[in-house]
Every structure is written in structure tokens, then in C-alpha cells.
Amino acid sequence: MTAADLLLTEGDRVRAARRAGIRAAAVIVASYIPFGVAAGAAMGATSVEPWLSILTSPIIFAGAAQIAAVQLLHVGAALGIVVLTVAVINARHLLYSAALAPHLADWTTPQRLGAAFLLADPVYALAAARYDSADAGGGMREKRAFYFGAGLTCLVGWTALLAVGIVAGGFIPDWVPFELAIPLTFLLLTLPLIKNRAGLVAFAIAGIVALVANTLPLGVGLMVGAVAGVVAGVVVLNLADRDTTEAVDA
């Protein structure tokens, strides 16, 4: 912490953290433009009313799950099937919440519920990187300001991108390679989180397993890959801890 930081009041640091969250999320939203517009265009091509497709964002707030939900509604699937599909696709959020839980321990129940609602892939990536920094993201109020600044910016930005895609999707040329935006965006989100050998192994195993399991129904392959990556990362961490303990004992 610099001398200038020591002169800041808690309110100054909270406002700075909120601005940092908004700025970081704005960059993510900008990188999501191809993905968001493509997702909106895909939703707009269904028989589901445009206003309902747009409302899936503040209700579900998860791109892949939103697309799946709208497509299922398009083919007349039962509501129970739609809910189950969304739950399976978003099951990876259980891993995200478990990783962030220690940082949110002092938050009130309404605050944690709000954080859970805003928990999406980019929000987790930004929060995890912030909380794992040297100062752990600052105090409780600073952590909360950053999280909600980033989360609300992502929610508003993503909803706007979907709306643009739904309204203007028919005017987008077929040759525009929107499908490349999705893996590239998630790659850029993941790379900053790889800080050690365990993270690299987890990233590699999760990617390989998810690719192999891609044919599984209901997006289960993604969850299988995530679980495999977590298990691989834990194994590497345990081996590293054992080697360190043995070296100390020696």
C-alpha cells in the first residue's frame, strides 16, 4: 500500500473499488459484443416473443442457458424440462460459489443472495482475480463494491447486447464468424486465473474432458469437464504439499 493509499478514507476506497469493477466489466462486455449479438440473433430467430427472450437475461443471466431455454420454449418443451436444462447447464456455478464463499463470509444474507444472482462466468473471473490479489481485494465493503459494480455492469451490458441481436440479427451477414467469439472470450477470461502448476493442470484437464464429453446431452459435458479439472487441480496441490512436507522433514 502506498502513502497515497493511506490518505484515502474508507469511502474513497469503496468508490474506487466500485469504479474498478465497472471498468473491468465494461472491458468484458466489449469483448462479448460478438457473442451477445450472436446469441440475441439466435433467440430472435425462434418463435418466442422478443420481449420474453430479452427478459431471460435478468431472470437467468447465463448466455448458454438462456439460448437453450429459448430454443426449448420454441419447440414447445414442458416448463419442467426447461428448468432442468437450465439447472444442469448452470451447475458449474456451484463450483464458482464454493470458491468465492470464503470471501463473502461477512456479507449479509441479502447481499449473498444478490451476489448469487449476479454470479456469471465473467463476474466470477473478475472477482476471483481481484480477491486473489496481494491485498485480497481490500476490506469487506471494497470487495462488495467491486463485485456488484462488475456484476451489474455485466448484467446491463449483456442484456443490451441480447436486445441488439434480437432486433437486428436478421441484418447480420452469414459470413461473420460469431462462433469463434465464444471460445476466445472464455479463453481470455480463464488465462489470468492460471497462476501455478495446479491451475495449469486443472485448465488443461477440464478443457480436454469437456471436449471429449461434448456430445453428452443437456450440456453435461461442460460440468463433467469442470469437475475433472477441479479433481486434477486438487490432486496436484496435494502432491505439491506432500513434497513440501517431506522436504521440510528431511
CSV table of C-alpha atoms in Angstrom, one decimal:
chain,number,residue,atom,x,y,z
A,1,MET,CA,0.0,0.0,0.0
A,2,THR,CA,1.4,3.4,-1.0
A,3,ALA,CA,1.5,6.6,1.0
A,4,ALA,CA,-1.3,8.0,-1.2
A,5,ASP,CA,-3.5,5.0,-0.4
A,6,LEU,CA,-3.1,5.6,3.4
A,7,LEU,CA,-4.6,9.1,2.9
A,8,LEU,CA,-7.8,7.7,1.4
A,9,THR,CA,-10.8,7.3,3.5
A,10,GLU,CA,-12.8,4.1,3.5
A,11,GLY,CA,-15.4,5.8,1.4
A,12,ASP,CA,-12.8,6.8,-1.2
A,13,ARG,CA,-11.5,3.2,-1.4
A,14,VAL,CA,-15.0,1.8,-1.7
A,15,ARG,CA,-15.8,4.2,-4.6
A,16,ALA,CA,-12.5,3.3,-6.2
A,17,ALA,CA,-13.3,-0.4,-5.9
A,18,ARG,CA,-16.7,0.2,-7.5
A,19,ARG,CA,-15.2,2.1,-10.4
A,20,ALA,CA,-12.6,-0.6,-10.9
A,21,GLY,CA,-15.4,-3.2,-11.0
A,22,ILE,CA,-17.3,-1.2,-13.6
A,23,ARG,CA,-14.3,-0.6,-15.7
A,24,ALA,CA,-13.2,-4.2,-15.7
A,25,ALA,CA,-16.7,-5.4,-16.5
A,26,ALA,CA,-17.0,-2.8,-19.3
A,27,VAL,CA,-14.0,-4.4,-21.0
A,28,ILE,CA,-15.6,-7.8,-20.7
A,29,VAL,CA,-18.9,-6.6,-22.1
A,30,ALA,CA,-17.0,-5.0,-25.1
A,31,SER,CA,-15.3,-8.4,-25.7
A,32,TYR,CA,-18.7,-10.1,-25.5
A,33,ILE,CA,-20.2,-8.0,-28.3
A,34,PRO,CA,-19.9,-10.8,-31.0
A,35,PHE,CA,-21.1,-13.4,-28.6
A,36,GLY,CA,-24.0,-11.4,-27.2
A,37,VAL,CA,-25.3,-10.2,-30.6
A,38,ALA,CA,-25.0,-13.8,-32.0
A,39,ALA,CA,-26.9,-15.1,-29.0
A,40,GLY,CA,-29.6,-12.5,-29.5
A,41,ALA,CA,-29.8,-13.3,-33.2
A,42,ALA,CA,-30.3,-17.0,-32.4
A,43,MET,CA,-33.0,-16.1,-30.0
A,44,GLY,CA,-34.7,-13.7,-32.4
A,45,ALA,CA,-34.9,-16.5,-35.0
A,46,THR,CA,-37.2,-18.5,-32.8
A,47,SER,CA,-41.0,-18.2,-32.3
A,48,VAL,CA,-40.5,-16.9,-28.8
A,49,GLU,CA,-41.7,-13.3,-28.4
A,50,PRO,CA,-38.7,-10.9,-28.5
A,51,TRP,CA,-39.6,-9.3,-25.1
A,52,LEU,CA,-39.6,-12.7,-23.5
A,53,SER,CA,-36.3,-13.6,-24.9
A,54,ILE,CA,-34.8,-10.3,-23.6
A,55,LEU,CA,-36.3,-11.0,-20.2
A,56,THR,CA,-34.4,-14.2,-19.9
A,57,SER,CA,-31.3,-12.2,-19.2
A,58,PRO,CA,-32.5,-10.6,-15.9
A,59,ILE,CA,-34.2,-13.9,-15.0
A,60,ILE,CA,-31.4,-16.4,-15.8
A,61,PHE,CA,-28.3,-14.3,-16.6
A,62,ALA,CA,-26.3,-17.0,-18.3
A,63,GLY,CA,-25.8,-17.0,-22.0
A,64,ALA,CA,-25.7,-20.7,-22.8
A,65,ALA,CA,-28.6,-21.5,-20.5
A,66,GLN,CA,-30.7,-18.6,-22.0
A,67,ILE,CA,-30.2,-19.8,-25.5
A,68,ALA,CA,-31.1,-23.3,-24.5
A,69,ALA,CA,-34.2,-22.1,-22.6
A,70,VAL,CA,-35.5,-20.1,-25.5
A,71,GLN,CA,-34.9,-22.9,-28.0
A,72,LEU,CA,-36.7,-25.4,-25.8
A,73,LEU,CA,-39.6,-23.0,-25.5
A,74,HIS,CA,-39.5,-22.6,-29.3
A,75,VAL,CA,-40.1,-26.3,-29.8
A,76,GLY,CA,-42.8,-26.5,-27.1
A,77,ALA,CA,-40.9,-28.2,-24.4
A,78,ALA,CA,-42.5,-28.5,-20.9
A,79,LEU,CA,-41.6,-25.9,-18.4
A,80,GLY,CA,-40.1,-28.6,-16.1
A,81,ILE,CA,-37.7,-29.7,-18.9
A,82,VAL,CA,-36.7,-26.1,-19.5
A,83,VAL,CA,-35.9,-25.5,-15.8
A,84,LEU,CA,-34.0,-28.8,-15.5
A,85,THR,CA,-31.9,-28.0,-18.6
A,86,VAL,CA,-31.0,-24.5,-17.2
A,87,ALA,CA,-30.1,-26.1,-13.9
A,88,VAL,CA,-27.8,-28.6,-15.5
A,89,ILE,CA,-26.0,-26.1,-17.7
A,90,ASN,CA,-25.5,-23.7,-14.8
A,91,ALA,CA,-24.3,-26.4,-12.4
A,92,ARG,CA,-20.8,-25.1,-12.8
A,93,HIS,CA,-21.9,-22.1,-10.8
A,94,LEU,CA,-21.8,-24.4,-7.7
A,95,LEU,CA,-18.0,-24.6,-8.1
A,96,TYR,CA,-17.8,-20.8,-8.6
A,97,SER,CA,-19.8,-20.1,-5.4
A,98,ALA,CA,-17.8,-22.6,-3.4
A,99,ALA,CA,-14.6,-20.8,-4.5
A,100,LEU,CA,-15.9,-17.3,-3.6
A,101,ALA,CA,-17.7,-18.3,-0.4
A,102,PRO,CA,-14.7,-17.6,2.0
A,103,HIS,CA,-14.6,-14.0,0.6
A,104,LEU,CA,-18.3,-13.4,1.2
A,105,ALA,CA,-18.5,-14.9,4.7
A,106,ASP,CA,-19.0,-11.5,6.3
A,107,TRP,CA,-21.8,-10.4,3.9
A,108,THR,CA,-25.4,-10.3,5.0
A,109,THR,CA,-27.8,-12.9,3.6
A,110,PRO,CA,-29.5,-10.5,1.2
A,111,GLN,CA,-26.1,-9.4,-0.1
A,112,ARG,CA,-25.0,-13.0,-0.6
A,113,LEU,CA,-28.3,-13.7,-2.4
A,114,GLY,CA,-27.7,-10.7,-4.7
A,115,ALA,CA,-24.2,-11.9,-5.3
A,116,ALA,CA,-25.5,-15.4,-6.2
A,117,PHE,CA,-27.9,-13.9,-8.7
A,118,LEU,CA,-25.1,-11.9,-10.4
A,119,LEU,CA,-22.7,-14.9,-10.4
A,120,ALA,CA,-21.8,-15.5,-14.1
A,121,ASP,CA,-18.6,-16.6,-15.8
A,122,PRO,CA,-17.1,-13.2,-16.3
A,123,VAL,CA,-18.2,-11.9,-12.9
A,124,TYR,CA,-16.6,-14.9,-11.2
A,125,ALA,CA,-13.4,-14.5,-13.2
A,126,LEU,CA,-13.1,-10.8,-12.3
A,127,ALA,CA,-13.9,-11.4,-8.6
A,128,ALA,CA,-11.6,-14.3,-8.3
A,129,ALA,CA,-8.7,-12.4,-9.8
A,130,ARG,CA,-9.4,-9.4,-7.5
A,131,TYR,CA,-9.8,-11.4,-4.3
A,132,ASP,CA,-6.6,-13.4,-5.0
A,133,SER,CA,-4.5,-10.3,-5.4
A,134,ALA,CA,-1.9,-9.2,-2.8
A,135,ASP,CA,-4.4,-7.2,-0.7
A,136,ALA,CA,-7.2,-9.7,-1.2
A,137,GLY,CA,-9.4,-7.1,-2.8
A,138,GLY,CA,-9.4,-4.8,0.3
A,139,GLY,CA,-11.9,-4.7,3.1
A,140,MET,CA,-15.4,-6.2,3.1
A,141,ARG,CA,-17.0,-3.0,1.7
A,142,GLU,CA,-14.4,-2.7,-1.1
A,143,LYS,CA,-14.9,-6.4,-2.1
A,144,ARG,CA,-18.7,-5.9,-2.2
A,145,ALA,CA,-18.4,-2.6,-4.2
A,146,PHE,CA,-16.2,-4.3,-6.8
A,147,TYR,CA,-18.4,-7.3,-7.1
A,148,PHE,CA,-21.7,-5.5,-7.5
A,149,GLY,CA,-20.1,-2.9,-9.7
A,150,ALA,CA,-18.8,-5.6,-12.0
A,151,GLY,CA,-21.9,-7.8,-11.8
A,152,LEU,CA,-24.5,-5.1,-12.5
A,153,THR,CA,-22.4,-3.8,-15.4
A,154,CYS,CA,-22.2,-7.3,-16.9
A,155,LEU,CA,-26.0,-7.8,-16.4
A,156,VAL,CA,-26.9,-4.5,-18.1
A,157,GLY,CA,-24.4,-4.8,-20.8
A,158,TRP,CA,-25.3,-8.4,-21.6
A,159,THR,CA,-29.0,-7.6,-21.7
A,160,ALA,CA,-28.3,-4.7,-24.1
A,161,LEU,CA,-26.3,-6.9,-26.4
A,162,LEU,CA,-29.0,-9.6,-26.5
A,163,ALA,CA,-31.6,-6.9,-27.3
A,164,VAL,CA,-29.5,-5.6,-30.2
A,165,GLY,CA,-29.0,-9.1,-31.5
A,166,ILE,CA,-32.7,-10.0,-31.2
A,167,VAL,CA,-33.8,-6.8,-33.0
A,168,ALA,CA,-31.0,-6.6,-35.6
A,169,GLY,CA,-30.0,-10.2,-36.0
A,170,GLY,CA,-31.6,-10.6,-39.4
A,171,PHE,CA,-29.3,-7.9,-40.9
A,172,ILE,CA,-26.1,-9.6,-39.9
A,173,PRO,CA,-24.2,-11.3,-42.8
A,174,ASP,CA,-23.9,-15.1,-42.6
A,175,TRP,CA,-20.2,-15.0,-43.2
A,176,VAL,CA,-19.5,-13.2,-39.9
A,177,PRO,CA,-17.7,-15.9,-37.7
A,178,PHE,CA,-19.6,-15.3,-34.5
A,179,GLU,CA,-19.0,-18.9,-33.3
A,180,LEU,CA,-15.3,-18.1,-32.8
A,181,ALA,CA,-16.1,-15.4,-30.3
A,182,ILE,CA,-17.4,-17.8,-27.6
A,183,PRO,CA,-14.3,-20.0,-27.1
A,184,LEU,CA,-12.0,-17.0,-27.5
A,185,THR,CA,-13.8,-14.9,-24.9
A,186,PHE,CA,-13.8,-17.7,-22.3
A,187,LEU,CA,-10.1,-18.4,-23.0
A,188,LEU,CA,-9.3,-14.7,-22.3
A,189,LEU,CA,-11.3,-14.9,-19.0
A,190,THR,CA,-9.6,-18.1,-17.9
A,191,LEU,CA,-5.9,-17.3,-18.6
A,192,PRO,CA,-5.4,-14.7,-15.8
A,193,LEU,CA,-6.6,-17.3,-13.3
A,194,ILE,CA,-3.8,-19.7,-14.1
A,195,LYS,CA,-1.1,-18.8,-11.6
A,196,ASN,CA,0.5,-22.1,-10.7
A,197,ARG,CA,1.0,-25.7,-11.8
A,198,ALA,CA,-2.2,-26.9,-10.3
A,199,GLY,CA,-4.2,-24.2,-12.1
A,200,LEU,CA,-2.5,-25.2,-15.4
A,201,VAL,CA,-3.3,-28.9,-14.9
A,202,ALA,CA,-6.9,-28.1,-13.9
A,203,PHE,CA,-7.3,-25.9,-17.0
A,204,ALA,CA,-5.8,-28.5,-19.4
A,205,ILE,CA,-7.8,-31.5,-17.9
A,206,ALA,CA,-11.1,-29.5,-17.8
A,207,GLY,CA,-10.7,-28.5,-21.4
A,208,ILE,CA,-9.8,-31.9,-22.7
A,209,VAL,CA,-12.5,-33.7,-20.8
A,210,ALA,CA,-15.2,-31.1,-21.8
A,211,LEU,CA,-14.1,-31.5,-25.4
A,212,VAL,CA,-14.3,-35.3,-25.3
A,213,ALA,CA,-17.7,-35.2,-23.4
A,214,ASN,CA,-19.1,-32.5,-25.7
A,215,THR,CA,-21.6,-35.0,-27.2
A,216,LEU,CA,-23.3,-35.6,-23.9
A,217,PRO,CA,-26.9,-34.2,-23.7
A,218,LEU,CA,-28.1,-31.1,-21.8
A,219,GLY,CA,-24.6,-29.5,-21.7
A,220,VAL,CA,-23.5,-32.1,-19.1
A,221,GLY,CA,-20.1,-32.3,-20.8
A,222,LEU,CA,-19.2,-28.9,-19.6
A,223,MET,CA,-19.9,-29.9,-16.0
A,224,VAL,CA,-18.0,-33.2,-16.3
A,225,GLY,CA,-15.0,-31.2,-17.6
A,226,ALA,CA,-15.2,-28.7,-14.8
A,227,VAL,CA,-15.4,-31.5,-12.1
A,228,ALA,CA,-12.5,-33.3,-13.7
A,229,GLY,CA,-10.4,-30.1,-13.8
A,230,VAL,CA,-11.1,-29.5,-10.1
A,231,VAL,CA,-10.2,-33.0,-9.1
A,232,ALA,CA,-7.0,-32.8,-11.1
A,233,GLY,CA,-6.1,-29.5,-9.6
A,234,VAL,CA,-6.7,-30.8,-6.1
A,235,VAL,CA,-4.5,-33.9,-6.8
A,236,VAL,CA,-1.6,-31.7,-8.0
A,237,LEU,CA,-2.0,-29.4,-4.9
A,238,ASN,CA,-1.9,-32.4,-2.6
A,239,LEU,CA,1.2,-33.8,-4.3
A,240,ALA,CA,2.9,-30.4,-4.0
A,241,ASP,CA,2.0,-30.1,-0.3
A,242,ARG,CA,3.3,-33.6,0.3
A,243,ASP,CA,6.6,-32.9,-1.5
A,244,THR,CA,7.0,-29.7,0.6
A,245,THR,CA,6.3,-31.5,3.8
A,246,GLU,CA,8.8,-34.3,3.0
A,247,ALA,CA,11.4,-31.7,2.1
A,248,VAL,CA,10.9,-29.9,5.4
A,249,ASP,CA,11.1,-33.2,7.4
A,250,ALA,CA,14.2,-34.1,5.6
